[in-house]
Amino acid sequence: MEISKNKTIANVYGVASPCDITFIEGNRPVDDLKHIFNIKQAMLNGEFISPIIIDKKTKFIVDGQHRFSAACDLWREGHSYLLPVIEHDFTNPLLAAIQYNSKSKKWKTKNYVDAYIADGRQSYKYLQTFCQTHKLLKGGNSGYQYKAAAQLITKSANVKCFNSGLLQITEDLILQAETTYRNLEMIINAVGEERGGMHLIKRDMVLAWVNVQELILSKISIEKFADKMKKHFVCPISENKNLYSAEYLRVLGK
């Protein structure tokens, strides 16, 4: 964490009202009302509450959004409460917030996408747009579809770079991904939902197709392969890319 690496903490103090402290655009939404209620009760009971951490210059909350929200509830209700605050000079408050919050309470994939878009990372905007404009990926808000789309576009199973903000997507990769998506769309439509098809593209299906598409399409057109899939495909009992790959190749041999 940034504070532990750089011990030049500017100030430690307490606030008794909201002052100019505010939330960072792109940080995870403060939507856990039960968590806020529990913190509020702890505050009323005089229990120890860890300081919130804010950026010295912007007053953005880097860590402690729910604690701040609980304190604001108390202040609005007329209670006196001194909220402990640590100030620090952060190079990038939003990235620092991701570091703190993703460790204290696991972020969802959508939280990372929203945060990195707010931080101006074009690759994540490309990814979001791709999901929003392709029918079988429109469940991108689930997070699972964001990663399926990322693997489809980058043709890589490595998603570790996803949460760290290092995802690299270009316009050229988007154009290449259109062909892969259309091929998968034809396969899924041919299979039908009753035999393992789905309304959304699954990650293992993406990775399996990426692994074998060059071999399959060197021997047969996508139209003829889709027809074979319609007649012979048997959905694997487990969602595993290797099982999907083996099934694609088995169908090819029919």
PDB file of C-alpha atoms in Angstrom:
ATOM      1  CA  MET A   1       0.000   0.000   0.000  1.00  0.00           C
ATOM      2  CA  GLU A   2       1.217   3.464  -0.749  1.00  0.00           C
ATOM      3  CA  ILE A   3       1.234   4.764   2.824  1.00  0.00           C
ATOM      4  CA  SER A   4       3.305   1.834   4.064  1.00  0.00           C
ATOM      5  CA  LYS A   5       5.872   2.495   1.321  1.00  0.00           C
ATOM      6  CA  ASN A   6       6.023   6.229   1.983  1.00  0.00           C
ATOM      7  CA  LYS A   7       5.710   7.195   5.625  1.00  0.00           C
ATOM      8  CA  THR A   8       5.327  10.947   5.030  1.00  0.00           C
ATOM      9  CA  ILE A   9       1.774  11.116   6.344  1.00  0.00           C
ATOM     10  CA  ALA A  10       0.801  14.765   6.330  1.00  0.00           C
ATOM     11  CA  ASN A  11      -1.762  14.849   9.108  1.00  0.00           C
ATOM     12  CA  VAL A  12      -3.884  12.756  11.444  1.00  0.00           C
ATOM     13  CA  TYR A  13      -6.973  14.422  12.845  1.00  0.00           C
ATOM     14  CA  GLY A  14     -10.709  14.061  13.473  1.00  0.00           C
ATOM     15  CA  VAL A  15     -13.681  15.726  11.820  1.00  0.00           C
ATOM     16  CA  ALA A  16     -17.085  16.384  13.349  1.00  0.00           C
ATOM     17  CA  SER A  17     -18.887  17.224  10.088  1.00  0.00           C
ATOM     18  CA  PRO A  18     -18.572  16.305   6.371  1.00  0.00           C
ATOM     19  CA  CYS A  19     -16.356  19.337   5.618  1.00  0.00           C
ATOM     20  CA  ASP A  20     -14.966  19.028   2.072  1.00  0.00           C
ATOM     21  CA  ILE A  21     -14.302  15.278   2.176  1.00  0.00           C
ATOM     22  CA  THR A  22     -15.868  13.528  -0.823  1.00  0.00           C
ATOM     23  CA  PHE A  23     -16.047  10.280  -2.783  1.00  0.00           C
ATOM     24  CA  ILE A  24     -13.858   9.447  -5.793  1.00  0.00           C
ATOM     25  CA  GLU A  25     -15.594   9.000  -9.126  1.00  0.00           C
ATOM     26  CA  GLY A  26     -14.906   5.449 -10.267  1.00  0.00           C
ATOM     27  CA  ASN A  27     -14.536   3.980  -6.794  1.00  0.00           C
ATOM     28  CA  ARG A  28     -16.767   1.074  -5.830  1.00  0.00           C
ATOM     29  CA  PRO A  29     -20.369   2.172  -5.095  1.00  0.00           C
ATOM     30  CA  VAL A  30     -21.324   2.575  -1.458  1.00  0.00           C
ATOM     31  CA  ASP A  31     -24.328   0.261  -1.567  1.00  0.00           C
ATOM     32  CA  ASP A  32     -23.904  -2.064   1.418  1.00  0.00           C
ATOM     33  CA  LEU A  33     -26.560  -0.494   3.653  1.00  0.00           C
ATOM     34  CA  LYS A  34     -26.311  -3.251   6.257  1.00  0.00           C
ATOM     35  CA  HIS A  35     -22.565  -2.620   6.587  1.00  0.00           C
ATOM     36  CA  ILE A  36     -23.183   1.120   7.027  1.00  0.00           C
ATOM     37  CA  PHE A  37     -25.856   0.410   9.665  1.00  0.00           C
ATOM     38  CA  ASN A  38     -23.512  -1.873  11.620  1.00  0.00           C
ATOM     39  CA  ILE A  39     -20.721   0.721  11.553  1.00  0.00           C
ATOM     40  CA  LYS A  40     -23.169   3.379  12.667  1.00  0.00           C
ATOM     41  CA  GLN A  41     -24.237   1.263  15.646  1.00  0.00           C
ATOM     42  CA  ALA A  42     -20.587   0.679  16.552  1.00  0.00           C
ATOM     43  CA  MET A  43     -19.992   4.420  16.455  1.00  0.00           C
ATOM     44  CA  LEU A  44     -22.983   5.048  18.721  1.00  0.00           C
ATOM     45  CA  ASN A  45     -21.698   2.392  21.123  1.00  0.00           C
ATOM     46  CA  GLY A  46     -18.317   4.101  21.354  1.00  0.00           C
ATOM     47  CA  GLU A  47     -16.415   1.238  19.752  1.00  0.00           C
ATOM     48  CA  PHE A  48     -13.049   1.813  18.073  1.00  0.00           C
ATOM     49  CA  ILE A  49     -13.395   2.822  14.424  1.00  0.00           C
ATOM     50  CA  SER A  50     -10.346   2.802  12.164  1.00  0.00           C
ATOM     51  CA  PRO A  51      -9.494   6.179  10.600  1.00  0.00           C
ATOM     52  CA  ILE A  52     -10.605   6.825   7.065  1.00  0.00           C
ATOM     53  CA  ILE A  53      -7.788   7.656   4.653  1.00  0.00           C
ATOM     54  CA  ILE A  54      -8.096  10.648   2.334  1.00  0.00           C
ATOM     55  CA  ASP A  55      -5.940  12.350  -0.251  1.00  0.00           C
ATOM     56  CA  LYS A  56      -4.452  15.524   1.195  1.00  0.00           C
ATOM     57  CA  LYS A  57      -4.899  17.644  -1.924  1.00  0.00           C
ATOM     58  CA  THR A  58      -8.284  16.550  -3.263  1.00  0.00           C
ATOM     59  CA  LYS A  59      -9.896  15.321   0.001  1.00  0.00           C
ATOM     60  CA  PHE A  60     -11.042  12.220  -1.895  1.00  0.00           C
ATOM     61  CA  ILE A  61     -11.733   9.165   0.277  1.00  0.00           C
ATOM     62  CA  VAL A  62      -9.165   6.497  -0.524  1.00  0.00           C
ATOM     63  CA  ASP A  63     -10.290   4.065   2.177  1.00  0.00           C
ATOM     64  CA  GLY A  64     -13.348   4.280   4.416  1.00  0.00           C
ATOM     65  CA  GLN A  65     -16.346   5.163   2.246  1.00  0.00           C
ATOM     66  CA  HIS A  66     -18.748   3.149   4.425  1.00  0.00           C
ATOM     67  CA  ARG A  67     -17.298   4.608   7.645  1.00  0.00           C
ATOM     68  CA  PHE A  68     -17.710   8.108   6.260  1.00  0.00           C
ATOM     69  CA  SER A  69     -21.286   7.358   5.160  1.00  0.00           C
ATOM     70  CA  ALA A  70     -22.117   6.024   8.642  1.00  0.00           C
ATOM     71  CA  ALA A  71     -20.667   9.165  10.232  1.00  0.00           C
ATOM     72  CA  CYS A  72     -22.664  11.351   7.834  1.00  0.00           C
ATOM     73  CA  ASP A  73     -25.839   9.538   8.928  1.00  0.00           C
ATOM     74  CA  LEU A  74     -25.032  10.369  12.541  1.00  0.00           C
ATOM     75  CA  TRP A  75     -24.348  14.016  11.747  1.00  0.00           C
ATOM     76  CA  ARG A  76     -27.597  14.339   9.808  1.00  0.00           C
ATOM     77  CA  GLU A  77     -29.438  12.906  12.809  1.00  0.00           C
ATOM     78  CA  GLY A  78     -27.861  15.480  15.122  1.00  0.00           C
ATOM     79  CA  HIS A  79     -25.365  13.221  16.883  1.00  0.00           C
ATOM     80  CA  SER A  80     -21.907  14.446  17.815  1.00  0.00           C
ATOM     81  CA  TYR A  81     -19.206  12.205  16.459  1.00  0.00           C
ATOM     82  CA  LEU A  82     -15.508  12.729  15.799  1.00  0.00           C
ATOM     83  CA  LEU A  83     -14.426  10.703  12.763  1.00  0.00           C
ATOM     84  CA  PRO A  84     -10.680   9.912  12.757  1.00  0.00           C
ATOM     85  CA  VAL A  85      -8.971  10.847   9.490  1.00  0.00           C
ATOM     86  CA  ILE A  86      -5.529  10.232   8.020  1.00  0.00           C
ATOM     87  CA  GLU A  87      -4.309  12.521   5.226  1.00  0.00           C
ATOM     88  CA  HIS A  88      -1.694  11.488   2.711  1.00  0.00           C
ATOM     89  CA  ASP A  89      -0.332  12.749  -0.600  1.00  0.00           C
ATOM     90  CA  PHE A  90      -1.313  10.110  -3.148  1.00  0.00           C
ATOM     91  CA  THR A  91       0.005  10.116  -6.691  1.00  0.00           C
ATOM     92  CA  ASN A  92      -3.308   8.744  -7.947  1.00  0.00           C
ATOM     93  CA  PRO A  93      -6.096   8.571  -5.317  1.00  0.00           C
ATOM     94  CA  LEU A  94      -8.298   6.295  -7.430  1.00  0.00           C
ATOM     95  CA  LEU A  95      -5.580   3.677  -7.945  1.00  0.00           C
ATOM     96  CA  ALA A  96      -4.759   3.858  -4.246  1.00  0.00           C
ATOM     97  CA  ALA A  97      -8.458   3.287  -3.474  1.00  0.00           C
ATOM     98  CA  ILE A  98      -8.435   0.177  -5.669  1.00  0.00           C
ATOM     99  CA  GLN A  99      -5.426  -1.168  -3.739  1.00  0.00           C
ATOM    100  CA  TYR A 100      -6.985  -0.577  -0.336  1.00  0.00           C
ATOM    101  CA  ASN A 101     -10.546  -1.618  -1.058  1.00  0.00           C
ATOM    102  CA  SER A 102      -9.862  -4.682  -3.186  1.00  0.00           C
ATOM    103  CA  LYS A 103      -7.920  -6.167  -0.272  1.00  0.00           C
ATOM    104  CA  SER A 104     -10.372  -5.275   2.485  1.00  0.00           C
ATOM    105  CA  LYS A 105     -13.420  -6.495   0.560  1.00  0.00           C
ATOM    106  CA  LYS A 106     -13.065  -8.247  -2.775  1.00  0.00           C
ATOM    107  CA  TRP A 107     -14.018  -6.106  -5.752  1.00  0.00           C
ATOM    108  CA  LYS A 108     -16.245  -7.434  -8.484  1.00  0.00           C
ATOM    109  CA  THR A 109     -15.012  -7.392 -12.063  1.00  0.00           C
ATOM    110  CA  LYS A 110     -17.422  -4.589 -12.936  1.00  0.00           C
ATOM    111  CA  ASN A 111     -15.911  -2.454 -10.148  1.00  0.00           C
ATOM    112  CA  TYR A 112     -12.493  -2.715 -11.779  1.00  0.00           C
ATOM    113  CA  VAL A 113     -13.871  -1.907 -15.250  1.00  0.00           C
ATOM    114  CA  ASP A 114     -15.739   1.166 -13.968  1.00  0.00           C
ATOM    115  CA  ALA A 115     -12.721   2.342 -11.985  1.00  0.00           C
ATOM    116  CA  TYR A 116     -10.216   2.024 -14.810  1.00  0.00           C
ATOM    117  CA  ILE A 117     -12.610   3.733 -17.230  1.00  0.00           C
ATOM    118  CA  ALA A 118     -12.871   6.606 -14.757  1.00  0.00           C
ATOM    119  CA  ASP A 119      -9.062   6.639 -14.635  1.00  0.00           C
ATOM    120  CA  GLY A 120      -9.030   7.157 -18.405  1.00  0.00           C
ATOM    121  CA  ARG A 121      -7.824   3.718 -19.542  1.00  0.00           C
ATOM    122  CA  GLN A 122      -9.081   3.301 -23.079  1.00  0.00           C
ATOM    123  CA  SER A 123      -8.677  -0.493 -23.129  1.00  0.00           C
ATOM    124  CA  TYR A 124     -11.389  -0.876 -20.508  1.00  0.00           C
ATOM    125  CA  LYS A 125     -13.690   1.480 -22.407  1.00  0.00           C
ATOM    126  CA  TYR A 126     -13.148  -0.611 -25.554  1.00  0.00           C
ATOM    127  CA  LEU A 127     -14.028  -3.706 -23.524  1.00  0.00           C
ATOM    128  CA  GLN A 128     -17.198  -2.173 -22.080  1.00  0.00           C
ATOM    129  CA  THR A 129     -18.353  -0.989 -25.511  1.00  0.00           C
ATOM    130  CA  PHE A 130     -17.671  -4.415 -27.040  1.00  0.00           C
ATOM    131  CA  CYS A 131     -19.869  -6.080 -24.409  1.00  0.00           C
ATOM    132  CA  GLN A 132     -22.620  -3.507 -24.820  1.00  0.00           C
ATOM    133  CA  THR A 133     -22.748  -3.885 -28.604  1.00  0.00           C
ATOM    134  CA  HIS A 134     -22.629  -7.683 -28.904  1.00  0.00           C
ATOM    135  CA  LYS A 135     -25.743  -9.610 -27.987  1.00  0.00           C
ATOM    136  CA  LEU A 136     -24.074 -12.660 -26.499  1.00  0.00           C
ATOM    137  CA  LEU A 137     -21.895 -10.492 -24.242  1.00  0.00           C
ATOM    138  CA  LYS A 138     -24.490  -8.036 -22.983  1.00  0.00           C
ATOM    139  CA  GLY A 139     -24.426  -9.694 -19.601  1.00  0.00           C
ATOM    140  CA  GLY A 140     -21.117  -7.883 -19.092  1.00  0.00           C
ATOM    141  CA  ASN A 141     -22.342  -6.303 -15.884  1.00  0.00           C
ATOM    142  CA  SER A 142     -22.017  -9.730 -14.281  1.00  0.00           C
ATOM    143  CA  GLY A 143     -18.251  -9.468 -14.637  1.00  0.00           C
ATOM    144  CA  TYR A 144     -18.001 -12.983 -16.014  1.00  0.00           C
ATOM    145  CA  GLN A 145     -18.876 -11.693 -19.470  1.00  0.00           C
ATOM    146  CA  TYR A 146     -16.311  -8.898 -19.245  1.00  0.00           C
ATOM    147  CA  LYS A 147     -13.615 -11.532 -18.786  1.00  0.00           C
ATOM    148  CA  ALA A 148     -15.063 -13.707 -21.551  1.00  0.00           C
ATOM    149  CA  ALA A 149     -14.942 -10.684 -23.862  1.00  0.00           C
ATOM    150  CA  ALA A 150     -11.385  -9.839 -22.785  1.00  0.00           C
ATOM    151  CA  GLN A 151     -10.270 -13.368 -23.607  1.00  0.00           C
ATOM    152  CA  LEU A 152     -12.098 -13.313 -26.918  1.00  0.00           C
ATOM    153  CA  ILE A 153     -10.438 -10.023 -27.898  1.00  0.00           C
ATOM    154  CA  THR A 154      -6.920 -10.720 -26.632  1.00  0.00           C
ATOM    155  CA  LYS A 155      -7.022 -14.486 -27.365  1.00  0.00           C
ATOM    156  CA  SER A 156      -5.375 -15.040 -24.005  1.00  0.00           C
ATOM    157  CA  ALA A 157      -6.411 -16.991 -20.922  1.00  0.00           C
ATOM    158  CA  ASN A 158      -4.375 -14.672 -18.699  1.00  0.00           C
ATOM    159  CA  VAL A 159      -6.783 -12.462 -16.753  1.00  0.00           C
ATOM    160  CA  LYS A 160      -4.347 -11.482 -13.982  1.00  0.00           C
ATOM    161  CA  CYS A 161      -3.628  -8.232 -15.806  1.00  0.00           C
ATOM    162  CA  PHE A 162      -7.361  -7.470 -15.798  1.00  0.00           C
ATOM    163  CA  ASN A 163      -7.665  -6.420 -12.141  1.00  0.00           C
ATOM    164  CA  SER A 164      -4.273  -4.729 -12.083  1.00  0.00           C
ATOM    165  CA  GLY A 165      -5.276  -2.289 -14.829  1.00  0.00           C
ATOM    166  CA  LEU A 166      -2.813  -3.678 -17.377  1.00  0.00           C
ATOM    167  CA  LEU A 167      -5.339  -5.017 -19.890  1.00  0.00           C
ATOM    168  CA  GLN A 168      -4.275  -3.990 -23.391  1.00  0.00           C
ATOM    169  CA  ILE A 169      -6.949  -3.746 -26.097  1.00  0.00           C
ATOM    170  CA  THR A 170      -6.492  -1.868 -29.364  1.00  0.00           C
ATOM    171  CA  GLU A 171      -8.799  -1.013 -32.242  1.00  0.00           C
ATOM    172  CA  ASP A 172      -6.996  -3.619 -34.370  1.00  0.00           C
ATOM    173  CA  LEU A 173      -7.698  -6.312 -31.783  1.00  0.00           C
ATOM    174  CA  ILE A 174     -11.355  -5.258 -31.707  1.00  0.00           C
ATOM    175  CA  LEU A 175     -11.606  -5.650 -35.485  1.00  0.00           C
ATOM    176  CA  GLN A 176     -10.020  -9.109 -35.338  1.00  0.00           C
ATOM    177  CA  ALA A 177     -12.343 -10.093 -32.500  1.00  0.00           C
ATOM    178  CA  GLU A 178     -15.397  -9.416 -34.654  1.00  0.00           C
ATOM    179  CA  THR A 179     -14.643 -12.488 -36.769  1.00  0.00           C
ATOM    180  CA  THR A 180     -14.099 -14.694 -33.715  1.00  0.00           C
ATOM    181  CA  TYR A 181     -17.339 -13.432 -32.180  1.00  0.00           C
ATOM    182  CA  ARG A 182     -19.374 -14.072 -35.366  1.00  0.00           C
ATOM    183  CA  ASN A 183     -17.984 -17.603 -35.605  1.00  0.00           C
ATOM    184  CA  LEU A 184     -18.921 -18.323 -31.995  1.00  0.00           C
ATOM    185  CA  GLU A 185     -22.336 -16.780 -32.560  1.00  0.00           C
ATOM    186  CA  MET A 186     -22.962 -19.147 -35.485  1.00  0.00           C
ATOM    187  CA  ILE A 187     -21.845 -22.135 -33.421  1.00  0.00           C
ATOM    188  CA  ILE A 188     -24.022 -21.210 -30.451  1.00  0.00           C
ATOM    189  CA  ASN A 189     -27.072 -20.585 -32.623  1.00  0.00           C
ATOM    190  CA  ALA A 190     -26.518 -23.915 -34.384  1.00  0.00           C
ATOM    191  CA  VAL A 191     -26.223 -25.871 -31.146  1.00  0.00           C
ATOM    192  CA  GLY A 192     -29.370 -24.497 -29.582  1.00  0.00           C
ATOM    193  CA  GLU A 193     -30.015 -23.908 -25.915  1.00  0.00           C
ATOM    194  CA  GLU A 194     -31.396 -27.405 -25.304  1.00  0.00           C
ATOM    195  CA  ARG A 195     -28.020 -28.966 -26.204  1.00  0.00           C
ATOM    196  CA  GLY A 196     -25.659 -26.727 -24.344  1.00  0.00           C
ATOM    197  CA  GLY A 197     -26.167 -23.465 -26.192  1.00  0.00           C
ATOM    198  CA  MET A 198     -26.726 -20.314 -24.165  1.00  0.00           C
ATOM    199  CA  HIS A 199     -27.767 -16.711 -24.347  1.00  0.00           C
ATOM    200  CA  LEU A 200     -24.266 -15.639 -23.286  1.00  0.00           C
ATOM    201  CA  ILE A 201     -20.811 -16.661 -24.450  1.00  0.00           C
ATOM    202  CA  LYS A 202     -18.946 -18.616 -21.782  1.00  0.00           C
ATOM    203  CA  ARG A 203     -15.261 -18.117 -21.071  1.00  0.00           C
ATOM    204  CA  ASP A 204     -14.352 -21.779 -21.538  1.00  0.00           C
ATOM    205  CA  MET A 205     -16.161 -21.874 -24.872  1.00  0.00           C
ATOM    206  CA  VAL A 206     -14.219 -18.775 -25.962  1.00  0.00           C
ATOM    207  CA  LEU A 207     -10.833 -20.205 -24.982  1.00  0.00           C
ATOM    208  CA  ALA A 208     -11.628 -23.557 -26.574  1.00  0.00           C
ATOM    209  CA  TRP A 209     -12.591 -21.971 -29.875  1.00  0.00           C
ATOM    210  CA  VAL A 210      -9.536 -19.713 -29.865  1.00  0.00           C
ATOM    211  CA  ASN A 211      -7.367 -22.808 -29.397  1.00  0.00           C
ATOM    212  CA  VAL A 212      -8.826 -24.805 -32.293  1.00  0.00           C
ATOM    213  CA  GLN A 213     -10.356 -22.300 -34.719  1.00  0.00           C
ATOM    214  CA  GLU A 214      -7.305 -22.045 -36.974  1.00  0.00           C
ATOM    215  CA  LEU A 215      -7.116 -25.819 -37.370  1.00  0.00           C
ATOM    216  CA  ILE A 216     -10.859 -26.248 -37.929  1.00  0.00           C
ATOM    217  CA  LEU A 217     -11.219 -23.378 -40.396  1.00  0.00           C
ATOM    218  CA  SER A 218      -8.233 -24.621 -42.385  1.00  0.00           C
ATOM    219  CA  LYS A 219     -10.249 -27.761 -43.146  1.00  0.00           C
ATOM    220  CA  ILE A 220     -13.843 -26.575 -43.314  1.00  0.00           C
ATOM    221  CA  SER A 221     -15.887 -23.380 -43.607  1.00  0.00           C
ATOM    222  CA  ILE A 222     -17.555 -21.978 -40.507  1.00  0.00           C
ATOM    223  CA  GLU A 223     -20.956 -22.550 -42.141  1.00  0.00           C
ATOM    224  CA  LYS A 224     -20.252 -26.275 -42.666  1.00  0.00           C
ATOM    225  CA  PHE A 225     -18.760 -26.614 -39.190  1.00  0.00           C
ATOM    226  CA  ALA A 226     -21.835 -24.976 -37.641  1.00  0.00           C
ATOM    227  CA  ASP A 227     -23.975 -27.496 -39.514  1.00  0.00           C
ATOM    228  CA  LYS A 228     -21.867 -30.343 -38.093  1.00  0.00           C
ATOM    229  CA  MET A 229     -22.254 -28.827 -34.627  1.00  0.00           C
ATOM    230  CA  LYS A 230     -26.022 -28.760 -35.056  1.00  0.00           C
ATOM    231  CA  LYS A 231     -26.051 -32.501 -35.838  1.00  0.00           C
ATOM    232  CA  HIS A 232     -23.324 -33.931 -33.629  1.00  0.00           C
ATOM    233  CA  PHE A 233     -22.413 -31.618 -30.722  1.00  0.00           C
ATOM    234  CA  VAL A 234     -22.720 -33.040 -27.206  1.00  0.00           C
ATOM    235  CA  CYS A 235     -22.273 -30.489 -24.446  1.00  0.00           C
ATOM    236  CA  PRO A 236     -19.407 -31.400 -22.071  1.00  0.00           C
ATOM    237  CA  ILE A 237     -20.554 -32.412 -18.599  1.00  0.00           C
ATOM    238  CA  SER A 238     -18.109 -29.902 -17.157  1.00  0.00           C
ATOM    239  CA  GLU A 239     -17.430 -26.372 -18.358  1.00  0.00           C
ATOM    240  CA  ASN A 240     -13.787 -26.863 -19.194  1.00  0.00           C
ATOM    241  CA  LYS A 241     -11.931 -25.412 -22.167  1.00  0.00           C
ATOM    242  CA  ASN A 242     -10.097 -28.688 -22.848  1.00  0.00           C
ATOM    243  CA  LEU A 243     -13.357 -30.628 -22.949  1.00  0.00           C
ATOM    244  CA  TYR A 244     -14.891 -28.064 -25.296  1.00  0.00           C
ATOM    245  CA  SER A 245     -11.804 -28.180 -27.534  1.00  0.00           C
ATOM    246  CA  ALA A 246     -11.943 -31.974 -27.673  1.00  0.00           C
ATOM    247  CA  GLU A 247     -15.639 -31.881 -28.536  1.00  0.00           C
ATOM    248  CA  TYR A 248     -15.082 -29.358 -31.344  1.00  0.00           C
ATOM    249  CA  LEU A 249     -12.412 -31.608 -32.829  1.00  0.00           C
ATOM    250  CA  ARG A 250     -14.588 -34.691 -32.431  1.00  0.00           C
ATOM    251  CA  VAL A 251     -17.416 -32.936 -34.314  1.00  0.00           C
ATOM    252  CA  LEU A 252     -14.942 -31.903 -37.032  1.00  0.00           C
ATOM    253  CA  GLY A 253     -14.150 -35.571 -37.658  1.00  0.00           C
ATOM    254  CA  LYS A 254     -17.784 -36.484 -38.259  1.00  0.00           C
TER     255      LYS A 254
END
